[in-house]
Amino acid sequence: MAARIREELARRRMSRQMLADIAKISISTLEKALNGSRPFTVASVVRLEAALGVSLRDRVPKVSTSRSDLGGYAKAGVAWLEGDYLTLRPSFEVAGAIYAYRTQIHWDEAQECLAFREMDRLDAPFSQKGVVSIPSKSGQIYLYTNDQGQMRVAILNRPHIRGEIYGLLATLAVGAGSNLTPVAAPIALLPWPGIGNPKLGRIQQGDAEYQDCRKHLTMIVDAGYAKLLT
């Protein structure tokens, strides 16, 4: 603030005494504030701003944070989670097959939180989108969808050292006829830049990618990232 005042004085070719007179503060108060021996008081700053016609107080930039029910996390603190992920889960229609698609996590300025959306799904009309919750208490990551009261959630662990994210998905699958059936399944999100140009859609036994994709899903329970109880 002192540097800014000295700059304004030099620009205007104004003496310190003249500024003190216009601002109606003592020259002693101004001198001591400018040399750092006395802090600026709020009253002095207000008067100096009026005399110079400028704002001397730095404006603190707004820190973007999510709402409290999503964990109250700061935008800068979750930038590491943003990006595209190859998403793997068991196929609900074909036994033994793996379903692969892209999930994008990004900061949504309108909602002021991390959001996610699924892309490149075979069943595109059923692609999900929603918000990301990261509460500090549990340390988990939640991908949460609420579509007119119909909910779906993926509960994920923090990323592995190479960026892989493992967890469980609770959602609905097409059952008998047009009925929807609750289903829980392991789910893996692999950082897109690290896996090249992956195959999307249904991956079945015999496909070149099958064993590697299956390894990511089986380790979720085997390595203790999640538990499936019956």
PDB file of C-alpha atoms in Angstrom:
ATOM      1  CA  MET A   1       0.000   0.000   0.000  1.00  0.00           C
ATOM      2  CA  ALA A   2       2.869   2.366   0.817  1.00  0.00           C
ATOM      3  CA  ALA A   3       4.476   1.619  -2.537  1.00  0.00           C
ATOM      4  CA  ARG A   4       1.201   2.325  -4.306  1.00  0.00           C
ATOM      5  CA  ILE A   5       0.854   5.710  -2.536  1.00  0.00           C
ATOM      6  CA  ARG A   6       4.427   6.696  -3.412  1.00  0.00           C
ATOM      7  CA  GLU A   7       3.734   5.732  -7.026  1.00  0.00           C
ATOM      8  CA  GLU A   8       0.593   7.869  -7.107  1.00  0.00           C
ATOM      9  CA  LEU A   9       2.466  10.817  -5.587  1.00  0.00           C
ATOM     10  CA  ALA A  10       5.189  10.549  -8.225  1.00  0.00           C
ATOM     11  CA  ARG A  11       2.672  10.223 -11.041  1.00  0.00           C
ATOM     12  CA  ARG A  12       0.790  13.320  -9.901  1.00  0.00           C
ATOM     13  CA  ARG A  13       3.935  15.240  -8.839  1.00  0.00           C
ATOM     14  CA  MET A  14       2.226  15.752  -5.507  1.00  0.00           C
ATOM     15  CA  SER A  15       4.064  16.303  -2.237  1.00  0.00           C
ATOM     16  CA  ARG A  16       3.340  14.253   0.848  1.00  0.00           C
ATOM     17  CA  GLN A  17       2.270  17.400   2.662  1.00  0.00           C
ATOM     18  CA  MET A  18      -0.253  18.186  -0.093  1.00  0.00           C
ATOM     19  CA  LEU A  19      -1.691  14.672   0.120  1.00  0.00           C
ATOM     20  CA  ALA A  20      -1.909  14.887   3.909  1.00  0.00           C
ATOM     21  CA  ASP A  21      -3.751  18.202   3.647  1.00  0.00           C
ATOM     22  CA  ILE A  22      -6.254  16.884   1.058  1.00  0.00           C
ATOM     23  CA  ALA A  23      -6.830  13.664   3.016  1.00  0.00           C
ATOM     24  CA  LYS A  24      -7.121  15.610   6.275  1.00  0.00           C
ATOM     25  CA  ILE A  25      -4.556  13.496   8.115  1.00  0.00           C
ATOM     26  CA  SER A  26      -1.390  14.681   9.811  1.00  0.00           C
ATOM     27  CA  ILE A  27       1.864  14.652   7.870  1.00  0.00           C
ATOM     28  CA  SER A  28       3.409  12.728  10.766  1.00  0.00           C
ATOM     29  CA  THR A  29       0.797   9.949  10.435  1.00  0.00           C
ATOM     30  CA  LEU A  30       1.376   9.748   6.684  1.00  0.00           C
ATOM     31  CA  GLU A  31       5.180   9.710   6.986  1.00  0.00           C
ATOM     32  CA  LYS A  32       5.181   6.978   9.624  1.00  0.00           C
ATOM     33  CA  ALA A  33       2.777   4.846   7.584  1.00  0.00           C
ATOM     34  CA  LEU A  34       4.864   5.257   4.429  1.00  0.00           C
ATOM     35  CA  ASN A  35       8.130   4.286   6.137  1.00  0.00           C
ATOM     36  CA  GLY A  36       6.528   1.294   7.884  1.00  0.00           C
ATOM     37  CA  SER A  37       6.845   2.440  11.473  1.00  0.00           C
ATOM     38  CA  ARG A  38       3.059   2.651  11.886  1.00  0.00           C
ATOM     39  CA  PRO A  39       0.350   0.589  10.150  1.00  0.00           C
ATOM     40  CA  PHE A  40      -2.286   2.261   8.018  1.00  0.00           C
ATOM     41  CA  THR A  41      -5.576   2.600   9.883  1.00  0.00           C
ATOM     42  CA  VAL A  42      -8.834   1.946   8.094  1.00  0.00           C
ATOM     43  CA  ALA A  43      -9.808   5.603   8.546  1.00  0.00           C
ATOM     44  CA  SER A  44      -6.521   6.785   7.020  1.00  0.00           C
ATOM     45  CA  VAL A  45      -6.867   4.428   4.058  1.00  0.00           C
ATOM     46  CA  VAL A  46     -10.414   5.605   3.364  1.00  0.00           C
ATOM     47  CA  ARG A  47      -9.297   9.246   3.405  1.00  0.00           C
ATOM     48  CA  LEU A  48      -6.249   8.577   1.230  1.00  0.00           C
ATOM     49  CA  GLU A  49      -8.355   6.694  -1.297  1.00  0.00           C
ATOM     50  CA  ALA A  50     -10.779   9.615  -1.471  1.00  0.00           C
ATOM     51  CA  ALA A  51      -7.919  12.097  -1.894  1.00  0.00           C
ATOM     52  CA  LEU A  52      -6.205  10.105  -4.638  1.00  0.00           C
ATOM     53  CA  GLY A  53      -9.352   8.768  -6.284  1.00  0.00           C
ATOM     54  CA  VAL A  54      -7.985   5.214  -6.398  1.00  0.00           C
ATOM     55  CA  SER A  55      -8.434   2.013  -4.426  1.00  0.00           C
ATOM     56  CA  LEU A  56      -5.396   1.185  -2.307  1.00  0.00           C
ATOM     57  CA  ARG A  57      -6.710  -2.070  -0.838  1.00  0.00           C
ATOM     58  CA  ASP A  58      -5.913  -5.213  -2.781  1.00  0.00           C
ATOM     59  CA  ARG A  59      -8.992  -7.070  -3.840  1.00  0.00           C
ATOM     60  CA  VAL A  60      -8.833 -10.675  -2.702  1.00  0.00           C
ATOM     61  CA  PRO A  61      -9.712 -12.870  -5.667  1.00  0.00           C
ATOM     62  CA  LYS A  62     -12.703 -15.105  -5.202  1.00  0.00           C
ATOM     63  CA  VAL A  63     -11.763 -18.688  -4.371  1.00  0.00           C
ATOM     64  CA  SER A  64     -14.092 -21.091  -6.167  1.00  0.00           C
ATOM     65  CA  THR A  65     -15.343 -23.767  -3.787  1.00  0.00           C
ATOM     66  CA  SER A  66     -18.059 -26.368  -4.038  1.00  0.00           C
ATOM     67  CA  ARG A  67     -21.131 -26.226  -1.853  1.00  0.00           C
ATOM     68  CA  SER A  68     -20.831 -27.819   1.569  1.00  0.00           C
ATOM     69  CA  ASP A  69     -22.965 -30.893   0.785  1.00  0.00           C
ATOM     70  CA  LEU A  70     -20.369 -31.879  -1.848  1.00  0.00           C
ATOM     71  CA  GLY A  71     -17.451 -31.485   0.560  1.00  0.00           C
ATOM     72  CA  GLY A  72     -16.715 -27.767   0.274  1.00  0.00           C
ATOM     73  CA  TYR A  73     -13.554 -28.424  -1.740  1.00  0.00           C
ATOM     74  CA  ALA A  74     -11.645 -25.653  -3.522  1.00  0.00           C
ATOM     75  CA  LYS A  75     -11.308 -25.670  -7.299  1.00  0.00           C
ATOM     76  CA  ALA A  76      -7.520 -25.423  -7.100  1.00  0.00           C
ATOM     77  CA  GLY A  77      -7.384 -28.326  -4.655  1.00  0.00           C
ATOM     78  CA  VAL A  78      -9.123 -30.836  -6.937  1.00  0.00           C
ATOM     79  CA  ALA A  79      -7.539 -29.942 -10.283  1.00  0.00           C
ATOM     80  CA  TRP A  80      -5.611 -33.239 -10.104  1.00  0.00           C
ATOM     81  CA  LEU A  81      -8.881 -35.132 -10.612  1.00  0.00           C
ATOM     82  CA  GLU A  82      -9.892 -33.340 -13.803  1.00  0.00           C
ATOM     83  CA  GLY A  83      -9.447 -35.170 -17.104  1.00  0.00           C
ATOM     84  CA  ASP A  84     -10.723 -38.053 -19.204  1.00  0.00           C
ATOM     85  CA  TYR A  85     -10.816 -41.633 -17.934  1.00  0.00           C
ATOM     86  CA  LEU A  86     -11.305 -45.011 -19.568  1.00  0.00           C
ATOM     87  CA  THR A  87     -14.115 -46.463 -17.474  1.00  0.00           C
ATOM     88  CA  LEU A  88     -14.472 -50.226 -17.053  1.00  0.00           C
ATOM     89  CA  ARG A  89     -17.263 -52.205 -15.411  1.00  0.00           C
ATOM     90  CA  PRO A  90     -18.835 -55.624 -15.964  1.00  0.00           C
ATOM     91  CA  SER A  91     -21.378 -55.783 -18.764  1.00  0.00           C
ATOM     92  CA  PHE A  92     -24.928 -56.042 -17.421  1.00  0.00           C
ATOM     93  CA  GLU A  93     -26.198 -57.759 -20.573  1.00  0.00           C
ATOM     94  CA  VAL A  94     -23.469 -60.261 -21.523  1.00  0.00           C
ATOM     95  CA  ALA A  95     -22.046 -62.534 -18.816  1.00  0.00           C
ATOM     96  CA  GLY A  96     -18.266 -62.306 -18.508  1.00  0.00           C
ATOM     97  CA  ALA A  97     -17.962 -59.318 -20.826  1.00  0.00           C
ATOM     98  CA  ILE A  98     -16.595 -55.895 -19.860  1.00  0.00           C
ATOM     99  CA  TYR A  99     -18.207 -52.608 -20.749  1.00  0.00           C
ATOM    100  CA  ALA A 100     -15.839 -49.733 -21.610  1.00  0.00           C
ATOM    101  CA  TYR A 101     -16.567 -46.041 -22.158  1.00  0.00           C
ATOM    102  CA  ARG A 102     -15.135 -42.592 -21.469  1.00  0.00           C
ATOM    103  CA  THR A 103     -15.833 -40.518 -18.345  1.00  0.00           C
ATOM    104  CA  GLN A 104     -14.843 -36.875 -18.258  1.00  0.00           C
ATOM    105  CA  ILE A 105     -14.405 -34.996 -14.958  1.00  0.00           C
ATOM    106  CA  HIS A 106     -14.256 -31.206 -15.177  1.00  0.00           C
ATOM    107  CA  TRP A 107     -14.946 -28.061 -13.157  1.00  0.00           C
ATOM    108  CA  ASP A 108     -18.458 -26.787 -13.873  1.00  0.00           C
ATOM    109  CA  GLU A 109     -18.486 -23.010 -13.469  1.00  0.00           C
ATOM    110  CA  ALA A 110     -22.292 -22.813 -13.391  1.00  0.00           C
ATOM    111  CA  GLN A 111     -22.628 -25.346 -10.564  1.00  0.00           C
ATOM    112  CA  GLU A 112     -19.330 -24.318  -8.926  1.00  0.00           C
ATOM    113  CA  CYS A 113     -18.161 -27.895  -8.394  1.00  0.00           C
ATOM    114  CA  LEU A 114     -16.553 -30.808 -10.178  1.00  0.00           C
ATOM    115  CA  ALA A 115     -18.946 -32.507 -12.567  1.00  0.00           C
ATOM    116  CA  PHE A 116     -18.707 -35.673 -14.621  1.00  0.00           C
ATOM    117  CA  ARG A 117     -20.259 -36.957 -17.813  1.00  0.00           C
ATOM    118  CA  GLU A 118     -20.089 -40.281 -19.590  1.00  0.00           C
ATOM    119  CA  MET A 119     -19.322 -40.416 -23.303  1.00  0.00           C
ATOM    120  CA  ASP A 120     -18.817 -42.955 -26.076  1.00  0.00           C
ATOM    121  CA  ARG A 121     -21.242 -45.463 -24.571  1.00  0.00           C
ATOM    122  CA  LEU A 122     -22.860 -48.105 -26.770  1.00  0.00           C
ATOM    123  CA  ASP A 123     -26.165 -47.243 -25.132  1.00  0.00           C
ATOM    124  CA  ALA A 124     -25.705 -43.483 -25.482  1.00  0.00           C
ATOM    125  CA  PRO A 125     -29.256 -42.574 -24.313  1.00  0.00           C
ATOM    126  CA  PHE A 126     -28.391 -44.027 -20.879  1.00  0.00           C
ATOM    127  CA  SER A 127     -25.183 -42.018 -20.459  1.00  0.00           C
ATOM    128  CA  GLN A 128     -24.950 -40.485 -16.997  1.00  0.00           C
ATOM    129  CA  LYS A 129     -23.874 -37.051 -15.859  1.00  0.00           C
ATOM    130  CA  GLY A 130     -23.786 -35.500 -12.424  1.00  0.00           C
ATOM    131  CA  VAL A 131     -21.629 -33.931  -9.735  1.00  0.00           C
ATOM    132  CA  VAL A 132     -18.568 -35.009  -7.784  1.00  0.00           C
ATOM    133  CA  SER A 133     -18.527 -35.077  -3.996  1.00  0.00           C
ATOM    134  CA  ILE A 134     -15.217 -35.236  -2.102  1.00  0.00           C
ATOM    135  CA  PRO A 135     -15.867 -35.080   1.653  1.00  0.00           C
ATOM    136  CA  SER A 136     -12.759 -34.724   3.768  1.00  0.00           C
ATOM    137  CA  LYS A 137     -14.033 -37.097   6.471  1.00  0.00           C
ATOM    138  CA  SER A 138     -14.148 -40.321   4.464  1.00  0.00           C
ATOM    139  CA  GLY A 139     -11.515 -39.548   1.860  1.00  0.00           C
ATOM    140  CA  GLN A 140     -13.680 -41.161  -0.822  1.00  0.00           C
ATOM    141  CA  ILE A 141     -14.798 -39.715  -4.156  1.00  0.00           C
ATOM    142  CA  TYR A 142     -18.467 -39.907  -5.124  1.00  0.00           C
ATOM    143  CA  LEU A 143     -19.802 -39.570  -8.670  1.00  0.00           C
ATOM    144  CA  TYR A 144     -23.435 -38.749  -8.008  1.00  0.00           C
ATOM    145  CA  THR A 145     -26.380 -38.585 -10.408  1.00  0.00           C
ATOM    146  CA  ASN A 146     -29.861 -37.407  -9.501  1.00  0.00           C
ATOM    147  CA  ASP A 147     -32.165 -37.397 -12.498  1.00  0.00           C
ATOM    148  CA  GLN A 148     -35.608 -36.296 -11.299  1.00  0.00           C
ATOM    149  CA  GLY A 149     -35.147 -38.323  -8.131  1.00  0.00           C
ATOM    150  CA  GLN A 150     -33.605 -41.374  -9.810  1.00  0.00           C
ATOM    151  CA  MET A 151     -30.178 -41.753  -8.265  1.00  0.00           C
ATOM    152  CA  ARG A 152     -26.933 -43.466  -9.111  1.00  0.00           C
ATOM    153  CA  VAL A 153     -23.635 -43.300  -7.275  1.00  0.00           C
ATOM    154  CA  ALA A 154     -20.091 -44.527  -7.778  1.00  0.00           C
ATOM    155  CA  ILE A 155     -18.032 -44.685  -4.564  1.00  0.00           C
ATOM    156  CA  LEU A 156     -14.368 -44.471  -5.459  1.00  0.00           C
ATOM    157  CA  ASN A 157     -11.045 -44.593  -3.646  1.00  0.00           C
ATOM    158  CA  ARG A 158      -8.462 -41.864  -4.062  1.00  0.00           C
ATOM    159  CA  PRO A 159      -6.284 -42.395  -7.164  1.00  0.00           C
ATOM    160  CA  HIS A 160      -3.597 -45.068  -7.180  1.00  0.00           C
ATOM    161  CA  ILE A 161       0.025 -43.957  -7.656  1.00  0.00           C
ATOM    162  CA  ARG A 162      -0.409 -44.193 -11.448  1.00  0.00           C
ATOM    163  CA  GLY A 163      -3.746 -42.407 -11.389  1.00  0.00           C
ATOM    164  CA  GLU A 164      -6.105 -45.410 -11.502  1.00  0.00           C
ATOM    165  CA  ILE A 165      -9.292 -45.024  -9.463  1.00  0.00           C
ATOM    166  CA  TYR A 166     -11.169 -48.066  -8.151  1.00  0.00           C
ATOM    167  CA  GLY A 167     -14.503 -48.519  -6.423  1.00  0.00           C
ATOM    168  CA  LEU A 168     -18.093 -49.693  -6.606  1.00  0.00           C
ATOM    169  CA  LEU A 169     -21.014 -48.566  -8.740  1.00  0.00           C
ATOM    170  CA  ALA A 170     -24.617 -48.722  -7.483  1.00  0.00           C
ATOM    171  CA  THR A 171     -27.095 -48.219 -10.295  1.00  0.00           C
ATOM    172  CA  LEU A 172     -30.055 -49.709 -12.161  1.00  0.00           C
ATOM    173  CA  ALA A 173     -29.952 -52.233 -14.955  1.00  0.00           C
ATOM    174  CA  VAL A 174     -32.661 -53.374 -17.338  1.00  0.00           C
ATOM    175  CA  GLY A 175     -34.376 -56.397 -15.838  1.00  0.00           C
ATOM    176  CA  ALA A 176     -37.269 -58.543 -16.985  1.00  0.00           C
ATOM    177  CA  GLY A 177     -39.375 -56.719 -19.530  1.00  0.00           C
ATOM    178  CA  SER A 178     -39.146 -52.988 -18.954  1.00  0.00           C
ATOM    179  CA  ASN A 179     -38.375 -53.303 -15.246  1.00  0.00           C
ATOM    180  CA  LEU A 180     -35.224 -51.812 -13.767  1.00  0.00           C
ATOM    181  CA  THR A 181     -33.209 -53.860 -11.278  1.00  0.00           C
ATOM    182  CA  PRO A 182     -30.767 -52.521  -8.677  1.00  0.00           C
ATOM    183  CA  VAL A 183     -27.224 -53.688  -9.378  1.00  0.00           C
ATOM    184  CA  ALA A 184     -23.819 -53.163  -7.771  1.00  0.00           C
ATOM    185  CA  ALA A 185     -20.575 -53.751  -9.645  1.00  0.00           C
ATOM    186  CA  PRO A 186     -16.857 -52.962  -9.450  1.00  0.00           C
ATOM    187  CA  ILE A 187     -15.794 -49.981 -11.532  1.00  0.00           C
ATOM    188  CA  ALA A 188     -12.368 -48.725 -12.589  1.00  0.00           C
ATOM    189  CA  LEU A 189     -11.378 -45.345 -14.028  1.00  0.00           C
ATOM    190  CA  LEU A 190      -8.006 -45.315 -15.805  1.00  0.00           C
ATOM    191  CA  PRO A 191      -6.335 -42.036 -16.838  1.00  0.00           C
ATOM    192  CA  TRP A 192      -6.925 -41.603 -20.569  1.00  0.00           C
ATOM    193  CA  PRO A 193      -3.487 -40.227 -21.535  1.00  0.00           C
ATOM    194  CA  GLY A 194      -1.851 -43.271 -20.032  1.00  0.00           C
ATOM    195  CA  ILE A 195      -3.710 -45.893 -22.044  1.00  0.00           C
ATOM    196  CA  GLY A 196      -3.394 -44.604 -25.613  1.00  0.00           C
ATOM    197  CA  ASN A 197      -6.367 -45.195 -27.904  1.00  0.00           C
ATOM    198  CA  PRO A 198      -8.385 -47.829 -26.029  1.00  0.00           C
ATOM    199  CA  LYS A 199     -11.125 -50.037 -27.340  1.00  0.00           C
ATOM    200  CA  LEU A 200     -14.565 -48.889 -26.267  1.00  0.00           C
ATOM    201  CA  GLY A 201     -17.859 -50.714 -26.106  1.00  0.00           C
ATOM    202  CA  ARG A 202     -18.166 -54.368 -25.162  1.00  0.00           C
ATOM    203  CA  ILE A 203     -14.906 -56.236 -24.576  1.00  0.00           C
ATOM    204  CA  GLN A 204     -15.271 -60.013 -24.565  1.00  0.00           C
ATOM    205  CA  GLN A 205     -13.065 -63.000 -23.927  1.00  0.00           C
ATOM    206  CA  GLY A 206     -10.713 -63.453 -26.848  1.00  0.00           C
ATOM    207  CA  ASP A 207     -10.277 -59.715 -27.409  1.00  0.00           C
ATOM    208  CA  ALA A 208      -6.695 -58.519 -27.046  1.00  0.00           C
ATOM    209  CA  GLU A 209      -7.667 -56.077 -24.302  1.00  0.00           C
ATOM    210  CA  TYR A 210      -9.783 -58.471 -22.271  1.00  0.00           C
ATOM    211  CA  GLN A 211      -7.248 -59.856 -19.788  1.00  0.00           C
ATOM    212  CA  ASP A 212      -5.786 -56.465 -18.906  1.00  0.00           C
ATOM    213  CA  CYS A 213      -9.250 -54.947 -18.406  1.00  0.00           C
ATOM    214  CA  ARG A 214     -10.400 -57.934 -16.362  1.00  0.00           C
ATOM    215  CA  LYS A 215      -7.323 -57.544 -14.121  1.00  0.00           C
ATOM    216  CA  HIS A 216      -8.382 -54.026 -13.150  1.00  0.00           C
ATOM    217  CA  LEU A 217     -11.875 -55.191 -12.173  1.00  0.00           C
ATOM    218  CA  THR A 218     -10.926 -58.324 -10.249  1.00  0.00           C
ATOM    219  CA  MET A 219      -8.283 -56.513  -8.190  1.00  0.00           C
ATOM    220  CA  ILE A 220     -10.909 -54.118  -6.811  1.00  0.00           C
ATOM    221  CA  VAL A 221     -12.195 -56.809  -4.458  1.00  0.00           C
ATOM    222  CA  ASP A 222      -9.058 -58.958  -4.347  1.00  0.00           C
ATOM    223  CA  ALA A 223      -6.845 -56.045  -3.267  1.00  0.00           C
ATOM    224  CA  GLY A 224      -9.410 -54.687  -0.817  1.00  0.00           C
ATOM    225  CA  TYR A 225     -10.414 -51.518  -2.635  1.00  0.00           C
ATOM    226  CA  ALA A 226     -14.047 -52.534  -2.030  1.00  0.00           C
ATOM    227  CA  LYS A 227     -16.109 -55.391  -0.603  1.00  0.00           C
ATOM    228  CA  LEU A 228     -19.052 -57.194  -2.160  1.00  0.00           C
ATOM    229  CA  LEU A 229     -21.044 -59.105   0.453  1.00  0.00           C
ATOM    230  CA  THR A 230     -23.848 -61.605  -0.150  1.00  0.00           C
TER     231      THR A 230
END
